[in-house]
Amino acid sequence: LTPKPELTSDPAGAALTGNTVTLTCRMDPSTGWDFYWYKHTPNSETKKTKTNSYRVKIDSVSDGGQYWCRAGRGKPVYYTQYSDALPKAVVTVRPDERVFRGETVTLRCDIKWGGDTEWTYRWEIERTNYQYKNSVSRFSTQEWNISSVDHIHSGKYTCTGQMGTQSSQRSDAVTLTVS
């Protein structure tokens, strides 16, 4: 199985114009690799580094967009898989992913490393109750409040962010279970 590095950013929050962000391509083991950095599409190499970190100065909106990394070594070069992209959507659920009927649940979609701009959110639900079809909902707000959950709300929730032509990577699925 080809290894897959993990891409992180410091600071971990939004990439604001004027800030410098350090991207880190985490590999285990991290020695002996060259690191390749990509912006906007995985086939557009931006930079190659000997270390697993890359500093990005956010001078303008054009410095935004999705970033990936991968590692390579040897001749011919053996490449790892591409990392997940930044920005990436992340779903959080309050109070918990396992709740009882009638409780209030809040789902929130955050765009990790998403910048200081307005995002539109797209929620997708894969219902576990076969009586109800899969549904797609669009919200312009980050939070989705369900005031009195029922069994029909059980399922896998994912979100993506859209800003103009740019979109975030889809979040990992969060499973809401209503008992």
Coordinates of C-alpha atoms in Angstrom, one line a residue:
L1 CA 0.0 0.0 0.0
T2 CA 1.4 3.4 -1.0
P3 CA 1.8 5.7 2.1
K4 CA -0.3 8.9 2.3
P5 CA 1.2 12.0 4.0
E6 CA -0.9 14.2 6.2
L7 CA -1.0 18.0 5.4
T8 CA -1.3 20.4 8.3
S9 CA -1.0 24.1 8.6
D10 CA 0.3 26.5 11.3
P11 CA -1.6 28.5 12.3
A12 CA -4.3 25.9 12.0
G13 CA -7.1 28.3 11.4
A14 CA -8.0 30.4 8.5
A15 CA -5.4 31.7 6.1
L16 CA -5.8 35.5 6.3
T17 CA -4.4 37.9 3.7
G18 CA -1.1 39.3 5.1
N19 CA -0.3 36.2 7.1
T20 CA 2.5 33.6 6.6
V21 CA 1.4 30.0 6.9
T22 CA 3.6 27.0 7.3
L23 CA 2.4 23.9 5.6
T24 CA 3.8 20.6 7.0
C25 CA 3.7 17.3 5.0
R26 CA 3.8 14.6 7.8
M27 CA 5.3 11.3 6.8
D28 CA 6.4 8.3 8.9
P29 CA 9.3 7.9 8.6
S30 CA 10.0 11.5 7.5
T31 CA 13.7 11.1 6.5
G32 CA 15.0 10.3 3.0
W33 CA 12.1 11.9 1.2
D34 CA 11.8 15.0 -1.1
F35 CA 8.5 16.9 -0.7
Y36 CA 6.4 18.1 -3.5
W37 CA 3.9 20.9 -3.1
Y38 CA 0.9 21.6 -5.3
K39 CA -1.5 24.5 -5.6
H40 CA -5.0 24.5 -7.2
T41 CA -4.7 21.0 -8.9
P42 CA -2.6 18.0 -7.9
N43 CA -0.8 17.9 -11.2
S44 CA 0.6 21.5 -10.9
E45 CA 3.8 21.2 -8.9
T46 CA 4.5 24.5 -7.2
K47 CA 7.7 23.7 -5.3
K48 CA 10.0 20.9 -4.3
T49 CA 11.7 20.9 -0.9
K50 CA 14.1 18.7 1.1
T51 CA 12.3 19.4 4.3
N52 CA 8.7 18.6 5.0
S53 CA 7.6 22.2 5.6
Y54 CA 6.7 25.0 3.1
R55 CA 6.1 28.6 4.1
V56 CA 3.3 30.4 2.1
K57 CA 2.9 34.2 2.4
I58 CA -0.7 35.0 1.7
D59 CA -0.3 38.3 -0.2
S60 CA -3.5 38.2 -2.2
V61 CA -6.6 36.1 -2.9
S62 CA -4.7 34.3 -5.6
D63 CA -2.5 32.7 -2.9
G64 CA -5.6 31.0 -1.7
G65 CA -7.0 27.9 -3.2
Q66 CA -6.3 24.3 -2.5
Y67 CA -2.9 23.0 -1.5
W68 CA -1.6 19.3 -1.6
C69 CA 1.6 17.6 -0.9
R70 CA 3.2 14.3 -1.6
A71 CA 6.7 12.8 -1.0
G72 CA 9.0 11.0 -3.3
R73 CA 12.4 9.3 -3.2
G74 CA 14.7 7.2 -5.4
K75 CA 15.5 7.1 -9.1
P76 CA 13.1 6.8 -10.9
V77 CA 11.1 8.6 -8.2
Y78 CA 8.7 6.6 -6.1
Y79 CA 5.8 8.9 -5.0
T80 CA 3.5 8.6 -2.1
Q81 CA -0.2 9.3 -2.5
Y82 CA -1.3 12.9 -2.5
S83 CA -2.3 14.3 0.9
D84 CA -5.8 15.4 1.5
A85 CA -6.2 19.0 0.3
L86 CA -6.4 22.2 2.3
P87 CA -8.8 23.9 2.6
K88 CA -10.9 21.0 3.9
A89 CA -14.4 21.0 5.4
V90 CA -14.8 19.6 8.9
V91 CA -18.1 18.7 10.5
T92 CA -18.7 19.0 14.2
V93 CA -21.8 17.8 16.1
R94 CA -23.1 19.2 19.4
P95 CA -23.9 17.8 21.9
D96 CA -22.8 14.4 20.5
E97 CA -23.1 12.1 17.5
R98 CA -25.3 9.7 19.6
V99 CA -28.5 11.4 20.8
F100 CA -32.0 10.7 21.9
R101 CA -35.3 11.5 20.1
G102 CA -36.4 15.0 20.9
E103 CA -33.0 16.5 21.7
T104 CA -31.6 19.5 19.9
V105 CA -28.6 18.9 17.7
T106 CA -26.3 21.5 16.0
L107 CA -24.2 20.5 13.0
R108 CA -21.4 22.9 12.1
C109 CA -19.2 23.0 9.0
D110 CA -15.9 24.7 9.3
I111 CA -13.5 25.2 6.4
K112 CA -10.0 24.4 7.7
W113 CA -7.5 26.9 6.2
G114 CA -10.4 28.5 4.3
G115 CA -9.4 32.2 4.5
D116 CA -11.4 35.3 5.6
T117 CA -14.1 35.1 2.9
E118 CA -17.7 34.1 2.7
W119 CA -18.4 30.4 2.0
T120 CA -21.6 28.8 0.9
Y121 CA -22.2 25.4 2.5
R122 CA -23.6 22.3 0.9
W123 CA -24.7 19.5 3.2
E124 CA -25.2 15.9 2.1
I125 CA -27.0 13.3 4.1
E126 CA -26.9 9.6 3.5
R127 CA -29.8 8.3 5.5
T128 CA -29.7 5.0 7.3
N129 CA -33.5 4.7 7.2
Y130 CA -34.2 3.3 3.7
Q131 CA -37.8 4.7 3.8
Y132 CA -36.2 8.2 3.1
K133 CA -34.1 8.9 0.1
N134 CA -30.7 10.5 0.2
S135 CA -31.0 14.2 0.3
V136 CA -28.8 17.2 -0.5
S137 CA -29.4 20.5 1.2
R138 CA -27.7 23.9 0.7
F139 CA -27.3 26.4 3.4
S140 CA -25.4 29.8 3.4
T141 CA -24.8 29.5 7.1
Q142 CA -22.3 27.2 8.8
E143 CA -24.6 25.9 11.4
W144 CA -27.6 23.6 11.0
N145 CA -29.9 23.3 14.0
I146 CA -32.3 20.4 14.4
S147 CA -34.6 21.4 17.2
S148 CA -36.2 18.0 17.8
V149 CA -34.3 15.1 16.3
D150 CA -36.1 12.0 15.2
H151 CA -35.1 8.7 13.7
I152 CA -35.3 10.2 10.2
H153 CA -32.3 12.4 11.1
S154 CA -30.0 9.3 11.6
G155 CA -27.4 9.0 8.9
K156 CA -24.0 10.2 7.6
Y157 CA -23.5 13.9 7.2
T158 CA -20.9 15.6 5.0
C159 CA -20.4 19.1 3.9
T160 CA -18.3 21.1 1.4
G161 CA -17.7 24.8 1.1
Q162 CA -18.1 26.8 -2.1
M163 CA -16.7 30.3 -2.7
G164 CA -17.0 31.4 -6.3
T165 CA -15.3 28.8 -8.4
Q166 CA -13.3 27.5 -5.5
S167 CA -14.5 24.6 -3.4
S168 CA -13.1 22.9 -0.3
Q169 CA -12.4 19.3 0.0
R170 CA -15.5 17.4 1.3
S171 CA -15.5 16.7 5.0
D172 CA -15.1 13.2 6.5
A173 CA -18.6 11.8 7.2
V174 CA -20.0 12.2 10.7
T175 CA -22.6 9.6 11.7
L176 CA -25.6 10.9 13.7
T177 CA -27.5 8.1 15.5
V178 CA -30.9 8.9 17.1
S179 CA -32.1 6.4 19.6

